[in-house]
């Protein structure tokens, strides 16, 4: 059976494939179609847990949201989560398969080809069309054999291809031409259009180049997208989000430690919507800048990232900041680091069997061999001190962790969790030391709750002596994302030949 699909490929990483795929999903939805996103193989440390407890890349979650759909692992059957420079955790259909080196995975890929094709067809049968995203560049000629995510995927799905280039990097015409020319003849024939992304300046100065690239490749340019400041979640760590400080003149300073193996940094995007918050990611080689709040994020290699904090001097800076009165928060792996000991007896994440934590929470963590992957709703436990306002608030999110954490006598649980499908079983999550203004939780997405993040920031304000926030109520993060998807769709409708894209979709390869 033939399915309608179109594929967005790029001249390299971070050229805008994910965002354009999301935008095209929203455009097609607005035009009355039922599109679904698909990426056969994603490599990213930002992941999400579906209602079924399956783990998938967040880029496809964003694209599903743009399409008005619930995320499904059918949209991203293979997820690679690098744990070291040499190995990655391979997740197939939402569940951990095993850790593999690049060589081991390359040898294993032929076994996944049938799965990828079947998954695509199962998804495509449910919707009017599928918008497929590639990965990196299709011109990585050393990886063409056994490819499952670029031209190999275009062949499996028999999809026409749109090639995207990033002019902000420089050399966009060389990148487009070089990519096309490195492909085999039958692969070049699949490319039905070119898009130039992230343009700044006068489009008239670009027009001679557009005509030349069309003449050189024989492929039409379907549009030039301007550089934009739309706030759409990023695919992975290749992003401009971490450059500098967001809203540097705001009274509340939040600093997130950008760990070498940081995961799920999207947990903190909601801080960017808070009018009184200055958000900064502390990169390698940088120091803390007297923050009011320090956040330790999730990690794909918690022990090695904890060792990095100690060796870099950041651990001691965290302790000094706490003594000055800073709030300290840990999410997932960051929560584990705040404890007294982290043990990895099975080598689940690291070759280091055990390491002492920062000692800010009376908890101990041991890594097991099974991963907890579930959506959950939580209610914050009764709190005292500076956390009083958080008491009883409802939050929701998801858990992704292989660690099991046990609390000692000097801390109490941060929240009661009800996991999806197991609502009759209450799980006591996280730990809090109210006197020291420290808490940790396994729940990703806790700050996406408008009430929780506002009450937390107001707690920081009160401790700082500047009073409660007096501005208008903040837009919910969910509503804000919807606004951004609509603006993205409008951007594509304005600057791309959408009628030509739809015609390409209808005609097929």
XYZ file of C-alpha atoms in Angstrom:
509
model
C 0.000 0.000 0.000
C 1.173 3.526 -0.789
C 1.136 6.148 1.961
C 1.409 9.906 1.592
C 4.590 11.277 3.136
C 7.177 13.991 2.751
C 10.659 14.046 4.269
C 12.625 16.980 5.659
C 16.387 16.440 5.401
C 19.194 18.881 6.106
C 22.701 19.755 5.012
C 23.853 19.139 8.593
C 22.831 19.087 12.236
C 20.921 21.994 13.759
C 19.884 23.529 10.428
C 16.210 23.566 11.445
C 14.834 20.172 10.397
C 12.986 19.555 13.656
C 11.373 22.998 13.777
C 10.373 22.966 10.109
C 8.886 19.480 10.536
C 6.881 20.745 13.516
C 5.777 23.817 11.589
C 4.719 21.787 8.577
C 2.701 19.492 10.848
C 0.819 22.529 12.211
C 0.340 24.007 8.725
C -1.137 20.770 7.391
C -3.343 20.456 10.481
C -4.595 24.007 9.955
C -5.368 23.131 6.347
C -7.671 20.330 7.441
C -5.358 17.318 7.133
C -4.367 14.831 9.837
C -0.542 14.706 9.709
C 1.761 12.729 11.982
C 5.509 13.224 12.538
C 8.078 10.440 12.241
C 11.785 10.069 12.860
C 13.103 6.534 12.610
C 16.244 7.111 14.686
C 16.882 10.007 17.013
C 20.063 10.675 18.988
C 19.309 12.960 21.918
C 19.414 13.118 25.692
C 16.107 14.982 25.790
C 13.426 12.337 26.046
C 9.803 11.964 27.072
C 7.590 9.230 28.459
C 4.300 8.462 26.708
C 1.077 7.423 28.405
C 2.046 3.811 27.699
C 5.356 4.233 29.524
C 7.452 4.324 26.336
C 10.515 6.563 26.015
C 10.912 8.701 22.885
C 12.757 11.806 21.696
C 11.301 15.177 22.670
C 11.608 16.545 19.140
C 8.872 14.168 18.017
C 6.829 15.129 21.087
C 7.000 18.770 19.972
C 6.027 17.745 16.449
C 3.127 15.658 17.766
C 1.910 18.618 19.818
C 2.120 20.809 16.721
C 0.037 18.218 14.849
C -2.505 18.142 17.689
C -1.668 14.539 18.606
C -0.677 12.607 21.692
C 2.964 11.483 21.412
C 3.412 7.839 20.428
C 6.542 5.719 20.231
C 5.448 4.895 16.661
C 6.695 8.397 15.832
C 10.238 7.598 17.045
C 10.926 3.846 17.191
C 14.681 4.161 17.849
C 16.253 6.522 20.379
C 19.989 6.670 21.062
C 21.057 8.268 24.353
C 24.844 8.757 24.560
C 26.194 7.810 27.994
C 29.902 8.243 27.187
C 31.926 9.405 24.195
C 32.058 5.781 23.022
C 28.711 4.248 23.962
C 24.997 4.991 23.859
C 21.919 3.441 25.395
C 19.840 2.001 22.555
C 16.096 2.312 23.102
C 13.844 0.422 20.691
C 10.069 0.958 20.679
C 10.356 2.863 23.913
C 12.282 0.292 25.950
C 15.979 -0.122 26.668
C 17.646 -2.719 24.457
C 21.244 -2.391 25.658
C 24.290 -0.103 25.653
C 26.260 -0.268 22.397
C 29.344 1.281 20.873
C 29.021 2.972 17.482
C 30.575 -0.073 15.813
C 28.223 -2.463 17.600
C 25.190 -0.391 16.691
C 26.231 -0.071 13.047
C 26.473 -3.855 12.864
C 23.069 -4.201 14.530
C 21.201 -1.727 12.295
C 20.213 -4.220 9.567
C 18.089 -6.008 12.183
C 16.161 -2.780 12.725
C 15.311 -2.102 9.082
C 12.189 -4.275 9.058
C 11.048 -2.745 12.354
C 11.443 0.792 11.012
C 9.430 0.018 7.880
C 6.672 -1.723 9.835
C 6.478 1.096 12.365
C 6.243 3.748 9.664
C 3.486 1.852 7.868
C 1.531 1.318 11.091
C 1.690 5.042 11.815
C 0.945 6.096 8.240
C -2.153 3.880 8.104
C -3.697 5.951 10.921
C -3.234 9.419 9.397
C -3.673 11.354 6.155
C 0.063 11.889 5.753
C 3.394 11.617 7.554
C 6.049 14.328 7.828
C 9.381 12.542 8.258
C 12.484 14.141 9.736
C 15.996 13.071 8.802
C 19.088 13.292 11.003
C 22.336 15.166 10.432
C 23.094 15.061 6.718
C 22.257 12.488 4.013
C 25.689 13.172 2.499
C 27.618 11.332 5.237
C 28.861 8.880 2.646
C 30.660 6.711 5.211
C 27.296 5.983 6.880
C 25.189 5.394 3.773
C 25.351 1.610 4.006
C 22.572 0.488 6.308
C 21.158 4.015 6.657
C 17.787 4.081 8.402
C 17.214 7.774 8.929
C 18.021 9.768 5.773
C 17.899 8.489 2.188
C 17.525 4.948 3.479
C 14.339 6.040 5.209
C 13.190 7.958 2.123
C 13.523 4.713 0.166
C 11.712 2.632 2.799
C 8.792 5.068 2.794
C 9.094 6.076 -0.878
C 9.031 9.739 0.160
C 9.911 12.917 -1.716
C 12.586 14.955 0.088
C 12.910 18.647 0.926
C 16.504 19.700 1.695
C 17.115 22.445 4.282
C 20.245 24.581 4.584
C 21.204 27.044 7.329
C 22.451 30.356 5.931
C 23.284 31.700 9.406
C 26.234 29.289 9.568
C 27.625 30.640 6.277
C 28.274 28.674 3.091
C 24.674 27.635 2.570
C 24.935 27.359 -1.218
C 28.035 25.193 -0.986
C 26.293 23.054 1.633
C 23.185 22.599 -0.523
C 25.131 21.930 -3.726
C 27.658 19.665 -2.033
C 24.945 17.622 -0.353
C 23.048 17.132 -3.597
C 26.170 16.217 -5.581
C 27.396 13.660 -3.039
C 24.176 11.688 -3.377
C 23.585 8.920 -5.877
C 21.556 9.836 -8.975
C 18.392 8.102 -7.773
C 18.733 9.818 -4.403
C 19.111 13.255 -6.002
C 15.915 12.605 -7.931
C 14.023 12.318 -4.656
C 14.867 15.920 -3.692
C 11.933 18.008 -4.885
C 12.690 21.308 -3.192
C 15.224 23.395 -1.264
C 14.635 25.611 1.775
C 17.077 28.176 3.137
C 16.663 28.761 6.853
C 17.694 31.477 9.369
C 18.174 34.325 6.882
C 18.950 37.847 8.113
C 18.954 40.857 5.819
C 17.539 41.996 2.494
C 16.122 39.082 0.488
C 16.851 40.939 -2.773
C 20.581 40.478 -2.181
C 20.007 36.724 -1.954
C 17.911 36.337 -5.076
C 20.806 35.929 -7.580
C 22.118 33.053 -5.456
C 18.697 31.428 -5.363
C 18.502 31.461 -9.135
C 22.005 30.028 -9.462
C 21.460 27.181 -6.999
C 18.272 26.256 -8.860
C 20.179 26.243 -12.131
C 23.076 24.229 -10.694
C 20.943 21.564 -9.031
C 17.796 21.617 -11.116
C 15.812 21.769 -7.855
C 13.461 24.669 -7.039
C 13.911 26.827 -3.951
C 10.597 26.691 -2.093
C 11.349 29.611 0.175
C 13.672 31.439 2.534
C 12.780 31.436 6.233
C 13.955 34.431 8.259
C 15.879 34.098 11.484
C 13.303 34.033 14.253
C 13.159 34.176 18.021
C 10.229 31.775 18.325
C 10.577 29.761 21.509
C 10.125 26.160 20.370
C 11.760 23.349 22.351
C 15.155 22.378 20.962
C 16.080 18.906 19.729
C 19.246 18.495 21.759
C 22.285 20.323 23.077
C 23.080 21.854 19.658
C 21.157 25.036 20.394
C 21.589 28.753 20.997
C 19.508 28.496 24.174
C 22.581 28.261 26.404
C 24.383 31.341 25.125
C 24.444 34.151 27.664
C 21.720 34.928 30.147
C 17.995 35.161 29.507
C 16.563 38.452 30.884
C 19.753 39.511 32.668
C 18.093 42.506 34.364
C 15.505 40.492 36.336
C 15.587 40.280 40.150
C 15.572 36.483 40.602
C 18.675 34.735 39.303
C 18.282 31.057 38.393
C 21.362 29.144 37.249
C 21.222 25.642 35.747
C 24.429 23.613 35.738
C 25.048 22.433 32.187
C 26.527 18.997 32.844
C 28.643 17.082 30.276
C 25.873 14.456 29.993
C 22.933 16.764 30.693
C 19.521 15.347 29.825
C 16.039 16.845 29.651
C 17.176 20.464 29.876
C 13.696 21.324 28.569
C 12.598 20.943 32.216
C 13.626 24.569 32.682
C 12.191 26.281 29.612
C 9.223 27.518 31.665
C 11.548 29.810 33.638
C 11.992 31.852 30.467
C 8.319 32.865 30.664
C 8.633 34.309 34.161
C 8.887 38.082 33.981
C 11.014 38.371 37.109
C 13.491 35.559 36.416
C 16.952 35.732 34.895
C 17.885 32.257 33.604
C 21.481 31.223 32.930
C 23.076 27.896 31.996
C 26.496 27.490 33.595
C 28.673 26.018 30.862
C 31.983 24.168 31.102
C 34.702 26.518 32.358
C 32.220 28.995 33.815
C 31.468 29.755 37.461
C 28.325 30.498 39.426
C 27.366 34.186 39.635
C 25.745 34.482 43.080
C 22.417 32.894 42.015
C 19.249 32.826 44.099
C 18.463 29.343 42.792
C 20.843 26.611 41.610
C 19.387 23.693 39.656
C 21.142 20.393 39.031
C 19.423 18.837 35.998
C 19.073 15.247 34.861
C 22.083 13.345 33.554
C 22.707 10.276 31.419
C 25.872 9.572 33.429
C 25.219 10.841 36.929
C 28.405 9.587 38.568
C 30.751 11.028 35.948
C 28.861 14.339 35.966
C 29.128 14.472 39.755
C 32.872 13.891 39.460
C 32.953 16.742 36.912
C 31.262 19.065 39.424
C 33.868 18.194 42.035
C 36.898 18.433 39.751
C 35.748 21.718 38.196
C 35.252 23.409 41.548
C 31.512 23.832 40.935
C 30.645 21.484 43.799
C 32.380 23.762 46.289
C 30.721 26.790 44.667
C 27.314 25.134 45.179
C 28.057 24.575 48.861
C 29.217 28.179 49.300
C 26.093 29.454 47.544
C 23.913 27.372 49.850
C 25.658 28.852 52.878
C 24.844 32.303 51.450
C 21.183 31.279 51.303
C 20.659 30.033 47.733
C 17.889 27.525 47.042
C 19.251 24.221 45.682
C 17.091 21.994 43.451
C 17.887 18.637 41.871
C 15.847 16.933 39.147
C 16.351 13.183 38.583
C 20.133 12.725 38.283
C 20.574 16.123 39.920
C 18.467 14.881 42.849
C 20.762 11.867 43.172
C 23.842 14.131 43.231
C 22.419 16.102 46.166
C 22.502 12.946 48.285
C 25.247 11.286 50.298
C 26.172 8.310 48.105
C 25.511 7.114 44.555
C 26.279 3.433 43.856
C 26.356 1.714 40.467
C 27.111 -1.939 41.288
C 25.999 -3.278 37.889
C 27.824 -0.685 35.779
C 24.469 0.617 34.560
C 25.794 4.092 33.720
C 29.448 4.217 34.704
C 32.544 2.145 35.358
C 32.859 3.879 38.743
C 31.130 1.633 41.319
C 30.385 4.300 43.919
C 30.926 7.967 44.685
C 30.053 10.332 47.517
C 27.387 12.912 46.694
C 27.223 16.578 47.657
C 25.702 15.684 51.017
C 22.900 18.256 50.859
C 20.128 15.681 51.291
C 20.094 12.646 53.601
C 19.476 10.143 50.776
C 21.385 7.303 49.121
C 20.922 6.093 45.538
C 21.683 2.741 43.922
C 21.395 2.149 40.179
C 19.419 -0.954 39.210
C 19.156 -2.728 35.862
C 15.539 -1.797 35.105
C 14.437 1.679 34.070
C 11.366 3.381 35.525
C 9.473 5.066 32.689
C 6.044 6.435 33.502
C 3.862 9.506 33.457
C 2.755 10.643 36.898
C 0.774 13.224 38.827
C 1.953 14.507 42.175
C 0.789 16.490 45.171
C 3.399 18.402 47.161
C 3.595 17.263 50.776
C 2.859 19.762 53.604
C 5.867 22.063 53.761
C 7.296 24.481 56.303
C 9.665 27.432 56.199
C 10.320 28.997 52.822
C 8.527 26.104 51.063
C 5.199 26.589 52.893
C 3.427 28.021 49.838
C 4.169 24.856 47.853
C 2.105 22.682 50.199
C -0.703 20.795 48.475
C 0.057 22.017 44.951
C -0.664 19.585 42.117
C 1.991 18.893 39.495
C 2.420 16.432 36.665
C 5.240 15.089 34.522
C 7.125 11.878 33.919
C 9.841 9.703 35.407
C 12.909 8.332 33.577
C 15.441 6.795 35.945
C 17.300 3.618 36.784
C 18.257 4.775 40.268
C 16.399 3.828 43.443
C 16.766 6.400 46.225
C 16.288 5.741 49.935
C 15.668 8.584 52.381
C 17.309 8.970 55.769
C 15.755 10.352 58.985
C 16.629 14.033 58.467
C 14.608 14.542 55.271
C 11.014 13.934 54.277
C 9.368 13.186 50.946
C 8.795 16.132 48.631
C 5.595 14.845 47.034
C 3.157 11.954 46.764
C 3.091 10.527 43.237
C 0.355 8.614 41.451
C 1.759 6.869 38.398
C -0.406 6.495 35.306
C -2.173 3.141 35.393
C -1.239 2.635 39.041
C -3.254 5.412 40.661
C -4.216 3.192 43.609
C -0.553 3.014 44.697
C 0.919 6.121 46.306
C 4.663 6.597 45.726
C 6.605 8.930 47.983
C 8.915 10.871 45.685
C 11.890 13.098 46.233
C 13.309 14.577 49.402
C 13.345 17.992 51.019
C 15.350 19.707 53.715
C 13.160 22.714 54.477
C 15.590 24.387 56.850
C 18.351 24.359 54.230
C 16.085 25.262 51.238
C 17.053 22.108 49.328
C 14.793 19.674 47.487
C 15.076 16.998 44.856
C 12.563 15.022 42.801
C 12.469 12.386 40.078
C 9.549 14.135 38.338
C 10.562 15.761 35.068
C 8.309 18.657 34.065
C 7.517 19.776 37.600
C 8.228 23.415 36.674
C 5.798 23.278 33.741
C 2.977 23.728 36.267
C 2.152 27.449 36.279
C 1.050 27.399 39.925
C 4.103 25.486 41.136
C 6.735 27.570 39.343
C 5.048 30.826 40.407
C 4.798 29.769 44.058
C 8.384 28.571 44.029
C 9.686 31.865 42.616
C 7.544 33.844 45.053
C 9.100 31.801 47.876
C 12.521 32.876 46.639
C 11.350 36.495 46.411
C 10.059 36.482 49.978
C 13.285 35.028 51.327
C 15.183 37.672 49.374
C 12.998 40.361 50.917
C 11.512 41.793 47.720
C 7.876 40.791 48.240
C 5.463 38.832 46.097
C 5.286 39.229 42.330
C 2.742 41.913 41.432
C 2.578 41.474 37.670
C -0.176 39.850 35.640
C -0.689 36.111 35.907
C 1.777 34.212 33.781
C 0.549 32.369 30.683
C 0.436 28.628 31.230
C 3.332 26.865 29.572
C 0.940 24.693 27.547
C -0.946 27.725 26.218
C 2.333 29.487 25.482
C 3.543 26.540 23.401
C 0.312 26.576 21.415
C 0.876 30.253 20.623
C 4.385 29.462 19.412
C 3.178 26.635 17.146
C 0.641 28.961 15.543
C 3.286 31.644 15.009
C 5.570 29.012 13.481
C 2.821 27.907 11.091
C 2.214 31.532 10.109
C 5.944 31.964 9.461
C 5.977 28.967 7.102
C 2.795 30.058 5.333
C 4.294 33.516 4.767
C 7.767 32.575 3.570
C 7.429 29.131 1.950
C 5.468 27.978 -1.069
C 3.153 25.754 0.947
C 0.958 25.001 -2.067
C 4.029 23.570 -3.807
C 4.923 21.546 -0.704
C 1.408 20.118 -0.525
C 1.577 19.273 -4.237
C 4.870 17.454 -3.652
C 3.263 15.556 -0.792
C 0.307 14.603 -2.954
C 2.424 13.556 -5.948
C 4.903 11.521 -3.923
C 8.366 10.500 -5.033
